[in-house]
């Protein structure tokens, strides 16, 4: 079998480098390309199975029966064993045959009754200490007697405490430890608790099983079993939600799981807000409450009860300002300090925070906009499938089957918006100093964006013309061909883009190194300014490192982020 | 069993009352060695005097345990703390909270006040050094709002002491 690398390694970048959508050469070629494209089918081969609740129950029952048969144990005991060893049948049998006695002890399965009850007609319940006739007492294999009222309450309490408690319940006797299985629950618990217990058991089969995960889609009851070690983690559930099986975030190729986690954390965490506050506000020098200044003069008055009057620039008391500071409205304490290059470290910090915030906002906005475009495209896709397709088929007198390109186009748009969205998280974490890579990445991203716009426009606006017509149009066939071509070209482009980004644009690396070398040698002559390091130069990567969490540019000399206290990685 | 319901807020259930009365009678017949129940008319809060066992670090020292019972005792564990001053022990915090698994996760309704008391005395007796837990100050500070030890997520250090 050819490896994926082989298939796209050499041609990949030429492939992408080709003019993206060349209208002149927009002929049949693209179309055949699309039909011949078996490479993508290769990759999309399913490496997962979607399980409905009935499927899960069926699998679980099969496993329980297998263990019960192999070890000649009752169903409830097999169930406790499987649940203890995370539903791995082979693990259960291995442990059992390696050391049955120990396995029995760990899971709480006894071979024989360890205690003998006195032969009296009445027994004392070990919980309420009341005496009851024997036939009203119950016990697990160990024989410790408890009355049915106490059993019901005991099981009920464990179920309220959650699956972790209920499914590993043991005999109430502190010295005992014999498992209380589903047989006891069904015998003694209330109907509501029996129902809850069996739900817990079903959930456990998914949640304690390393190969199966619930679909995180809203209101979705399916689970997805993944064949480990088989390429991409992206799965698409029957509920149409696409997600990454590994991290259960929504599907995020070409970005890897850890980048997604970082990005989502960044979006949700306070760190962005902290940066904003730091960039746009200063603490009142007296009461230390943050004060935001949007515009206006430098004379600040803190809100009551503080009412401290101070200068925004130097944070000194306003009363100190006057002719000595260059006039009330021109605090040269700040200017002078800035010229000397000794101005306050915290001022420096605010500058940088503002810069990194602007940078983040740039990527975040584009990431979020593509997501809303994707949502819109999903709605459009739906309306295409439910109403427009039929209408179009009527007007153009073509069978709906021949119009499948329109649906395919919309599916492609949805997918492209998703990819494009994640390229912004990718771009955000692409190191500043890998200049050639960044340039190339931005070029690819730009091309992808404009190509997608063409397709989007074709599927949205140009199609509308044919929907508004009364009778079949002779141009409609041409339109369909064009739409199919655009879809195919866009699909290829995006697939290659995804692969190129997933391999970390490694083809650029060589070029990048050369580029930095030549730049370094020429910088003396080009730069010429020597040590003229203004604020913009202070962002230079040689003196700073970017915090992984909040992206604040810290001085090389410190190992802890000044903004969020994160350790330098 | 875990439970976050605060003790002594809700009155004891009938089952809890019956069981406590039985425990009290049993205690009066044969109290655990080294313990004395200070009689009050409050069934929901017991104060138990404990005397350190002879030959241990706490020999002849006297401490007081306060035991509060929740509505659904014995399905839920009682809250057991030392009243001030709490003994100096690696698993007893200066606010009286006790790090002992049977008081929290490993509670079982088949346990009794008497069996809990014996466990606590055994914990005291096996101590080889009189000192506070390493995280005492941090923990006590976090409990300042009157938090019950039953709301703590205990991490049981070891079972040697």
XYZ file of C-alpha atoms in Angstrom:
730
model
C 0.000 0.000 0.000
C 1.289 3.429 -0.786
C 1.774 5.642 2.144
C 0.061 8.967 2.278
C 3.361 10.721 2.333
C 4.394 9.204 -0.927
C 1.298 10.313 -2.674
C 1.583 13.968 -1.968
C 5.055 14.640 -0.783
C 6.788 15.700 -3.958
C 3.891 17.140 -5.891
C 2.134 18.679 -3.007
C 3.413 22.171 -3.066
C 3.526 22.456 -6.834
C -0.031 21.316 -6.653
C -0.977 24.094 -4.330
C 1.258 26.528 -6.094
C -0.659 26.050 -9.306
C -2.916 28.914 -10.032
C -5.881 28.201 -7.959
C -8.851 28.920 -10.103
C -7.866 29.811 -13.592
C -11.025 30.869 -15.367
C -9.494 30.601 -18.813
C -8.563 26.972 -18.459
C -11.825 26.161 -16.780
C -12.598 23.297 -19.110
C -13.392 19.626 -18.820
C -10.080 18.825 -17.174
C -11.184 19.744 -13.700
C -14.262 17.695 -14.085
C -12.422 14.506 -14.949
C -9.960 15.250 -12.260
C -12.792 15.195 -9.845
C -14.135 11.882 -11.082
C -10.724 10.276 -11.091
C -9.921 11.474 -7.659
C -9.597 8.168 -5.853
C -6.942 9.520 -3.561
C -9.458 11.218 -1.351
C -11.624 8.102 -1.174
C -8.583 6.266 -0.016
C -8.177 8.604 2.872
C -11.819 8.824 3.806
C -12.104 5.117 4.308
C -14.001 4.726 7.553
C -11.976 3.809 10.571
C -14.831 4.111 13.009
C -18.224 2.604 13.719
C -21.224 4.556 14.892
C -23.211 2.825 17.614
C -26.806 3.490 18.563
C -28.009 2.782 22.074
C -29.345 -0.591 20.895
C -25.956 -1.412 19.343
C -24.170 -0.542 22.582
C -26.548 -2.703 24.578
C -26.046 -5.521 22.120
C -22.226 -5.311 22.263
C -22.302 -5.108 26.030
C -24.592 -8.110 26.342
C -22.325 -10.093 24.020
C -19.272 -9.293 26.117
C -21.052 -10.182 29.344
C -22.217 -13.483 27.883
C -18.762 -14.307 26.624
C -17.139 -13.767 30.005
C -19.970 -15.546 31.756
C -19.532 -18.560 29.457
C -15.744 -18.690 29.520
C -15.482 -18.392 33.314
C -18.760 -20.170 34.165
C -19.900 -17.276 36.287
C -23.363 -15.789 36.782
C -24.234 -12.796 34.652
C -23.918 -10.244 37.494
C -20.454 -11.498 38.420
C -19.287 -11.327 34.789
C -20.673 -7.801 34.691
C -18.740 -6.717 37.803
C -15.548 -8.223 36.395
C -15.920 -6.518 33.027
C -16.736 -3.199 34.580
C -13.696 -3.478 36.876
C -11.403 -4.135 33.917
C -12.898 -1.423 31.686
C -14.944 -3.850 29.577
C -11.914 -5.492 27.994
C -12.828 -9.159 27.687
C -9.259 -10.335 27.116
C -8.066 -8.431 30.177
C -10.704 -10.100 32.346
C -9.797 -13.601 31.191
C -6.062 -12.895 31.444
C -6.358 -11.656 35.016
C -8.671 -14.481 35.948
C -6.508 -17.284 34.618
C -3.323 -15.694 35.954
C -4.616 -15.445 39.531
C -8.235 -16.320 40.092
C -8.084 -15.908 43.850
C -6.676 -12.416 43.677
C -9.066 -11.366 40.914
C -11.999 -12.619 42.959
C -10.755 -10.638 45.949
C -10.151 -7.413 44.022
C -13.546 -7.460 42.321
C -15.406 -8.841 45.341
C -16.524 -12.267 44.129
C -16.509 -14.977 46.749
C -16.418 -18.683 46.175
C -18.114 -19.799 49.355
C -19.975 -18.249 52.221
C -17.391 -17.027 54.719
C -19.777 -16.586 57.639
C -22.324 -18.857 59.197
C -25.499 -17.280 60.474
C -26.872 -18.408 63.841
C -29.681 -20.860 63.456
C -32.275 -18.647 65.158
C -35.574 -17.853 63.417
C -34.752 -14.119 63.574
C -31.676 -12.192 62.468
C -30.493 -8.683 63.328
C -30.086 -6.245 60.445
C -26.526 -4.886 60.436
C -27.751 -1.358 59.662
C -30.929 -0.585 61.600
C -30.200 -3.199 64.285
C -33.808 -4.406 64.203
C -34.639 -8.113 64.371
C -36.498 -9.649 61.458
C -37.530 -13.154 60.452
C -34.993 -14.795 58.156
C -37.159 -14.582 55.076
C -37.190 -10.783 55.259
C -33.418 -10.574 55.234
C -31.136 -10.470 52.247
C -27.434 -10.775 51.726
C -24.854 -11.072 48.996
C -22.689 -14.166 48.607
C -21.035 -13.388 51.954
C -24.197 -13.885 53.983
C -24.127 -10.634 56.001
C -27.828 -10.041 56.664
C -29.554 -6.693 56.149
C -33.259 -5.996 56.002
C -34.851 -5.052 52.703
C -35.617 -1.491 53.854
C -31.934 -0.877 54.621
C -30.806 -2.555 51.389
C -33.127 -0.327 49.388
C -31.808 2.788 51.126
C -28.206 1.602 50.796
C -28.506 0.984 47.054
C -30.519 4.187 46.602
C -27.832 6.275 48.333
C -25.109 4.809 46.125
C -27.133 5.542 42.994
C -27.651 9.139 44.077
C -23.907 9.401 44.659
C -23.299 8.480 41.014
C -22.185 5.646 38.726
C -18.744 5.436 40.303
C -20.328 4.443 43.591
C -23.277 2.421 42.379
C -21.369 0.223 39.942
C -18.665 -0.694 42.438
C -20.981 -1.180 45.390
C -19.861 -3.625 48.076
C -21.596 -5.365 50.992
C -22.272 -2.765 53.741
C -20.280 -4.762 56.262
C -17.010 -2.800 56.596
C -14.865 -5.921 56.807
C -16.482 -7.656 53.851
C -16.064 -6.177 50.379
C -18.216 -8.593 48.390
C -19.619 -6.988 45.252
C -23.277 -5.987 45.087
C -24.209 -6.609 41.463
C -27.155 -5.921 39.227
C -28.940 -9.053 40.452
C -29.127 -7.581 43.965
C -30.169 -4.205 42.620
C -32.984 -5.739 40.592
C -34.085 -7.744 43.600
C -34.031 -4.944 46.171
C -34.050 -1.441 44.698
C -36.986 0.736 43.709
C -38.057 0.651 40.065
C -36.603 4.106 39.509
C -33.236 3.029 40.911
C -33.208 -0.167 38.833
C -33.717 1.960 35.740
C -30.949 4.356 36.766
C -28.605 1.483 37.514
C -29.056 -0.023 34.081
C -28.422 3.406 32.514
C -25.231 3.695 34.541
C -24.213 0.267 33.324
C -24.809 1.220 29.703
C -22.949 4.505 30.121
C -20.074 2.679 31.759
C -19.717 0.504 28.675
C -18.964 3.680 26.705
C -17.329 5.899 29.316
C -14.975 3.324 30.809
C -14.137 1.872 27.430
C -11.048 3.330 25.804
C -12.259 2.570 22.283
C -15.703 4.172 22.462
C -16.781 7.768 23.026
C -20.114 9.531 23.054
C -20.772 11.887 20.184
C -20.551 15.364 21.724
C -23.207 16.695 19.317
C -26.094 18.414 21.030
C -28.825 15.962 22.015
C -27.081 13.121 20.207
C -27.291 9.623 21.718
C -24.854 7.895 19.398
C -21.433 6.669 20.414
C -18.462 6.208 18.116
C -16.088 3.282 18.283
C -12.702 4.107 16.825
C -10.177 1.716 15.354
C -7.047 3.019 17.010
C -3.906 3.676 15.054
C -5.638 4.399 11.805
C -4.846 7.902 10.655
C -7.127 10.884 10.997
C -9.253 11.220 14.104
C -11.996 13.161 12.346
C -15.284 11.317 12.518
C -18.731 12.222 11.354
C -21.607 11.010 13.482
C -24.996 9.928 12.142
C -26.395 13.097 13.669
C -24.192 14.923 11.087
C -21.941 16.416 13.768
C -18.300 16.137 12.777
C -15.797 15.907 15.586
C -12.304 14.855 16.451
C -12.481 11.487 18.173
C -9.264 12.114 20.040
C -10.103 15.370 21.806
C -13.895 15.478 21.143
C -13.728 19.076 20.010
C -15.425 19.697 16.671
C -13.462 18.473 13.658
C -10.365 20.623 13.351
C -8.067 19.369 10.609
C -5.465 20.663 9.734
C -4.792 21.895 13.264
C -3.674 19.333 15.835
C -5.485 18.626 19.111
C -3.036 20.404 21.379
C -3.203 23.592 19.318
C -6.984 23.424 19.422
C -6.906 22.987 23.183
C -4.584 25.974 23.522
C -6.752 28.056 21.220
C -10.029 27.165 22.955
C -8.462 27.849 26.327
C -7.267 31.168 25.060
C -10.700 32.061 23.732
C -12.401 31.185 26.961
C -9.874 32.222 29.514
C -9.597 35.487 31.251
C -6.127 35.916 29.873
C -7.396 37.794 26.827
C -9.399 40.076 29.053
C -6.434 40.568 31.287
C -4.414 41.659 28.297
C -7.144 44.025 27.251
C -7.401 45.593 30.642
C -3.682 45.948 30.799
C -3.499 47.519 27.346
C -6.355 49.935 27.733
C -6.433 50.700 31.373
C -4.131 51.625 34.185
C -4.688 51.198 37.860
C -5.493 54.354 39.775
C -2.218 55.191 41.508
C -4.087 55.677 44.759
C -6.871 53.093 45.015
C -5.526 50.740 42.323
C -8.873 50.193 40.617
C -8.408 49.770 36.861
C -9.320 52.890 34.930
C -10.125 52.787 31.256
C -9.291 55.779 29.139
C -10.855 55.877 25.704
C -9.982 59.420 24.677
C -9.629 62.892 26.051
C -6.951 64.681 27.930
C -4.396 63.322 30.336
C -6.017 64.793 33.416
C -7.712 61.857 35.110
C -10.056 61.886 38.056
C -10.776 58.543 39.662
C -14.400 57.692 40.411
C -15.774 58.451 43.881
C -15.045 57.780 46.649
C -11.370 57.910 45.595
C -11.542 61.025 43.364
C -7.775 61.094 43.074
C -6.595 63.411 40.318
C -3.604 62.205 38.376
C -1.781 62.360 35.076
C -2.494 59.409 32.715
C 1.002 59.539 31.286
C 3.188 59.555 34.361
C 0.591 58.460 36.924
C 1.825 61.245 39.198
C -0.553 63.449 41.173
C -2.079 66.150 38.973
C -1.149 68.743 41.574
C 2.535 68.112 40.803
C 1.962 69.173 37.234
C 2.540 72.710 36.104
C 5.203 74.727 34.416
C 7.949 72.480 35.726
C 6.537 69.541 33.796
C 6.176 71.495 30.591
C 2.736 72.876 31.272
C -0.421 71.265 32.613
C -1.276 69.620 29.348
C 2.092 68.346 28.254
C 3.626 65.993 30.711
C 7.184 65.717 29.556
C 7.988 63.544 32.483
C 6.726 60.803 30.212
C 8.293 62.168 27.048
C 11.658 62.654 28.701
C 11.633 59.195 30.150
C 10.614 57.757 26.820
C 13.423 59.531 25.055
C 15.936 58.275 27.530
C 14.574 54.810 26.979
C 14.108 54.389 30.697
C 10.400 54.741 30.844
C 8.475 52.620 33.196
C 8.586 48.874 32.737
C 4.843 48.667 33.180
C 4.387 51.127 30.329
C 6.455 48.843 28.205
C 4.280 45.992 29.283
C 1.121 47.779 28.271
C 2.571 48.468 24.820
C 3.309 44.836 24.289
C 0.060 43.646 25.742
C -1.764 45.904 23.353
C 0.173 44.518 20.442
C -0.448 40.913 21.333
C -4.096 41.694 21.897
C -4.394 43.228 18.457
C -2.724 40.206 16.982
C -5.072 37.836 18.796
C -8.127 39.846 17.814
C -7.082 39.656 14.184
C -7.031 35.863 14.218
C -9.987 35.439 16.505
C -12.275 37.610 14.397
C -11.469 35.670 11.260
C -11.807 32.360 13.037
C -15.222 33.357 14.379
C -16.405 34.872 11.088
C -15.651 31.697 9.203
C -17.590 29.776 11.791
C -20.639 31.961 11.325
C -20.267 31.647 7.540
C -20.175 27.903 8.024
C -23.352 28.013 10.101
C -25.013 30.092 7.400
C -23.844 27.637 4.735
C -25.335 24.775 6.741
C -28.684 26.557 6.714
C -28.359 27.158 2.965
C -27.435 23.539 2.402
C -30.537 22.521 4.274
C -32.792 24.800 2.236
C -31.150 23.479 -0.921
C -31.925 19.919 0.082
C -35.425 20.535 1.330
C -36.941 23.008 -1.146
C -34.686 24.540 -3.787
C -33.587 21.277 -5.335
C -37.157 20.309 -6.115
C -37.993 23.745 -7.440
C -34.894 23.747 -9.637
C -35.728 20.309 -10.928
C -39.215 21.561 -11.906
C -38.026 24.730 -13.626
C -35.155 23.168 -15.530
C -37.068 19.900 -16.159
C -34.158 17.806 -15.001
C -34.311 14.852 -12.631
C -33.133 15.774 -9.114
C -30.374 13.194 -9.421
C -28.662 15.292 -12.086
C -28.668 18.272 -9.757
C -26.596 16.576 -7.099
C -23.704 18.915 -7.924
C -25.540 21.745 -6.229
C -25.763 19.835 -2.958
C -22.182 18.724 -3.314
C -21.117 22.318 -3.809
C -22.805 23.331 -0.562
C -21.316 20.412 1.329
C -17.929 21.492 0.059
C -18.517 25.077 1.137
C -19.406 23.942 4.650
C -16.251 21.841 4.837
C -14.060 24.623 3.428
C -15.368 27.149 5.923
C -14.465 24.720 8.665
C -10.920 24.257 7.358
C -10.466 27.955 6.745
C -11.632 28.729 10.241
C -9.002 26.467 11.750
C -6.251 27.865 9.554
C -6.610 31.031 11.629
C -5.796 29.148 14.818
C -2.937 27.593 12.859
C -1.689 31.005 11.771
C -1.925 32.395 15.264
C 0.494 29.786 16.571
C 2.852 29.825 13.596
C 6.025 31.322 15.044
C 6.754 34.924 14.007
C 10.359 34.208 13.208
C 9.648 31.560 10.580
C 9.124 34.265 8.070
C 9.184 32.258 4.849
C 6.717 29.805 6.336
C 4.422 32.558 7.462
C 4.558 34.221 4.088
C 3.828 30.988 2.312
C 1.080 30.114 4.737
C -0.579 33.458 4.305
C -0.348 33.104 0.559
C -1.994 29.668 0.665
C -4.633 30.908 3.020
C -5.378 33.899 0.832
C -5.694 31.720 -2.257
C -7.950 29.323 -0.402
C -10.107 32.191 0.721
C -10.547 33.713 -2.732
C -11.132 30.320 -4.326
C -13.815 29.557 -1.821
C -15.422 32.935 -2.420
C -15.752 32.049 -6.122
C -17.456 28.781 -5.315
C -19.653 30.372 -2.688
C -20.756 33.044 -5.100
C -21.444 30.520 -7.835
C -23.540 28.304 -5.559
C -25.384 31.235 -4.033
C -25.860 34.106 -6.490
C -25.399 32.510 -9.899
C -27.670 29.638 -9.020
C -30.351 32.062 -7.905
C -30.701 33.258 -11.512
C -31.822 29.805 -12.606
C -34.150 29.535 -9.662
C -35.837 32.772 -10.682
C -36.434 31.666 -14.265
C -39.767 30.442 -15.535
C -38.611 27.909 -18.115
C -35.536 25.729 -18.731
C -32.448 27.715 -19.655
C -30.044 26.517 -22.306
C -27.152 27.808 -20.220
C -28.047 25.701 -17.256
C -25.922 22.744 -18.374
C -22.900 25.018 -18.638
C -23.614 26.378 -15.216
C -23.762 22.903 -13.714
C -20.441 22.010 -15.305
C -18.904 25.169 -13.943
C -20.252 24.528 -10.473
C -18.996 20.942 -10.544
C -15.587 22.120 -11.723
C -15.330 24.763 -9.060
C -16.361 22.272 -6.410
C -13.786 19.794 -7.569
C -10.977 22.321 -7.814
C -11.818 23.744 -4.427
C -11.957 20.293 -2.891
C -8.537 19.423 -4.267
C -7.072 22.698 -3.197
C -8.361 22.386 0.342
C -7.326 18.768 0.664
C -3.818 19.707 -0.356
C -3.870 22.700 1.922
C -4.871 20.503 4.857
C -2.093 18.039 4.125
C 0.501 20.748 3.665
C -0.429 22.337 6.984
C -0.582 19.001 8.755
C 2.963 18.261 7.738
C 3.935 21.631 9.172
C 4.794 23.194 5.785
C 8.022 21.253 5.984
C 8.895 21.943 2.361
C 9.330 25.549 3.265
C 11.820 24.835 6.003
C 14.802 24.593 3.699
C 13.895 27.801 1.954
C 13.292 29.495 5.261
C 16.748 28.685 6.546
C 18.349 30.036 3.418
C 16.250 33.129 3.642
C 17.164 33.873 7.236
C 20.832 33.347 6.446
C 20.846 35.821 3.616
C 18.801 38.245 5.619
C 21.205 38.061 8.509
C 24.175 38.813 6.300
C 22.467 41.670 4.562
C 20.912 43.132 7.651
C 23.964 45.192 8.497
C 23.741 47.142 5.324
C 19.989 47.222 5.096
C 19.309 48.162 8.633
C 22.027 50.699 9.097
C 20.350 52.182 12.118
C 22.496 50.334 14.560
C 21.013 50.312 18.055
C 17.999 52.451 17.300
C 15.609 50.240 19.192
C 12.202 51.826 19.362
C 9.144 50.112 20.824
C 8.504 48.201 17.612
C 11.926 46.624 17.731
C 11.238 45.512 21.232
C 8.892 42.915 19.779
C 11.822 41.383 17.946
C 11.951 37.682 18.621
C 15.561 37.715 19.672
C 14.776 39.626 22.841
C 11.416 38.126 23.617
C 9.466 34.964 23.922
C 5.732 34.660 23.394
C 3.741 33.158 26.235
C 1.994 29.944 25.190
C -1.112 30.781 27.123
C -1.732 34.478 26.627
C 0.854 35.217 23.884
C 2.241 38.151 25.793
C 5.752 38.998 24.605
C 8.011 38.589 27.596
C 11.609 39.604 27.989
C 14.069 36.757 27.442
C 15.452 37.303 30.916
C 12.310 36.172 32.727
C 11.007 32.632 32.747
C 7.538 33.384 34.004
C 4.979 35.287 31.949
C 4.497 38.727 33.396
C 0.935 38.797 32.224
C -0.513 35.468 33.299
C 2.248 33.912 35.413
C 2.500 30.932 33.060
C 5.877 29.227 33.013
C 7.946 29.571 29.877
C 7.739 26.312 27.948
C -20.516 7.210 50.653
C -20.133 10.880 50.022
C -22.607 13.467 50.966
C -22.443 17.193 50.996
C -25.538 17.848 53.037
C -24.623 19.758 56.135
C -25.317 17.974 59.371
C -27.628 19.233 62.051
C -29.603 21.469 59.704
C -32.384 18.997 59.047
C -33.984 17.009 61.809
C -33.189 13.309 62.029
C -35.404 10.959 60.064
C -37.382 8.348 61.943
C -34.965 5.645 60.839
C -32.030 7.732 62.076
C -33.721 8.339 65.447
C -34.417 4.657 65.972
C -30.938 3.659 65.071
C -29.324 6.333 67.294
C -31.449 5.325 70.250
C -30.278 1.751 69.787
C -26.672 2.923 69.547
C -27.048 4.994 72.688
C -28.471 2.084 74.646
C -25.682 -0.165 73.397
C -23.116 2.511 74.353
C -24.512 2.722 77.881
C -24.357 -1.053 78.248
C -20.818 -1.378 76.924
C -19.048 1.882 76.127
C -15.851 1.584 74.031
C -12.759 1.629 76.245
C -11.288 5.103 76.695
C -14.492 6.997 75.735
C -17.188 8.748 77.716
C -20.409 10.049 76.230
C -21.317 13.428 77.744
C -25.038 13.141 78.216
C -27.228 15.833 76.709
C -30.802 15.752 75.501
C -29.657 16.355 71.946
C -29.694 13.076 70.066
C -28.379 14.737 66.897
C -25.137 16.000 68.431
C -23.001 13.842 70.654
C -19.971 15.063 72.531
C -17.609 12.252 73.381
C -14.635 12.518 75.680
C -11.602 10.517 74.650
C -8.585 9.695 76.818
C -5.281 8.859 75.123
C -4.359 5.210 75.517
C -1.599 4.370 78.028
C 1.827 3.888 76.523
C 1.112 6.174 73.541
C 2.110 9.773 72.821
C -1.311 10.913 74.002
C -1.409 8.885 77.241
C -3.825 10.390 79.784
C -4.492 13.471 77.616
C -8.188 14.241 77.258
C -9.857 15.508 74.079
C -13.434 16.024 72.989
C -15.023 14.711 69.829
C -18.154 16.300 68.439
C -20.358 13.983 66.394
C -23.181 15.503 64.312
C -25.687 13.242 62.618
C -27.286 14.020 59.260
C -30.958 13.522 58.499
C -30.317 10.221 56.753
C -27.912 8.689 59.198
C -26.628 5.966 58.930
C -26.872 6.027 55.107
C -24.858 9.228 55.296
C -21.760 9.511 57.455
C -21.807 11.532 60.676
C -19.594 14.611 60.833
C -16.882 14.001 63.399
C -14.465 16.713 64.529
C -12.278 17.395 67.537
C -13.344 20.348 69.669
C -10.639 22.879 70.514
C -7.884 22.065 71.374
C -7.453 19.269 68.847
C -4.655 16.759 69.478
C -1.383 17.347 67.660
C -1.401 14.616 65.039
C -0.276 14.352 61.388
C -3.877 13.688 60.268
C -5.703 16.130 62.523
C -5.942 19.774 61.508
C -5.820 22.546 64.071
C -9.502 23.337 63.403
C -10.383 19.817 64.538
C -10.996 18.266 61.115
C -9.837 14.667 60.874
C -8.415 13.066 57.741
C -9.778 9.534 58.117
C -11.351 7.694 55.184
C -14.183 5.999 57.091
C -15.605 9.418 57.969
C -16.010 10.262 54.285
C -15.620 8.024 51.217
C -15.324 4.745 53.076
C -18.222 5.247 55.432
C -20.600 2.327 55.579
C -24.027 2.316 57.239
C -22.965 -0.800 59.124
C -20.469 1.329 61.089
C -21.432 2.958 64.378
C -20.327 5.865 66.558
C -18.590 3.316 68.693
C -16.650 1.791 65.766
C -15.699 5.269 64.535
C -14.421 6.201 67.991
C -12.288 3.066 68.137
C -10.790 3.884 64.729
C -9.937 7.400 65.861
C -8.304 6.176 69.043
C -6.322 3.648 67.043
C -5.220 6.420 64.704
C -4.037 8.451 67.703
C -2.305 5.504 69.283
C -0.276 4.599 66.218
C 1.156 8.103 65.821
C 4.915 8.362 66.348
C 5.179 12.109 66.212
C 3.117 14.981 67.566
C 2.743 17.378 64.684
C 0.167 18.996 62.431
C -0.422 17.906 58.821
C 1.998 19.552 56.388
C -0.799 21.510 54.694
C -2.448 22.576 57.963
C -2.331 26.344 57.496
C -3.586 26.308 53.935
C -6.371 23.885 54.755
C -7.533 25.712 57.867
C -7.545 29.002 55.996
C -9.738 27.481 53.304
C -12.203 26.300 55.938
C -12.664 29.719 57.512
C -16.127 30.158 56.062
C -17.346 27.383 58.332
C -17.018 24.632 55.763
C -17.802 21.138 56.960
C -15.026 18.555 56.619
C -17.554 16.513 54.639
C -17.315 19.095 51.872
C -13.590 18.539 51.563
C -12.301 16.262 48.848
C -10.022 14.255 51.026
C -6.885 12.714 49.742
C -6.030 10.042 52.263
C -2.357 10.328 52.980
C -1.521 6.827 54.123
C -2.904 4.128 56.333
C 0.127 3.690 58.548
C -0.647 6.396 61.084
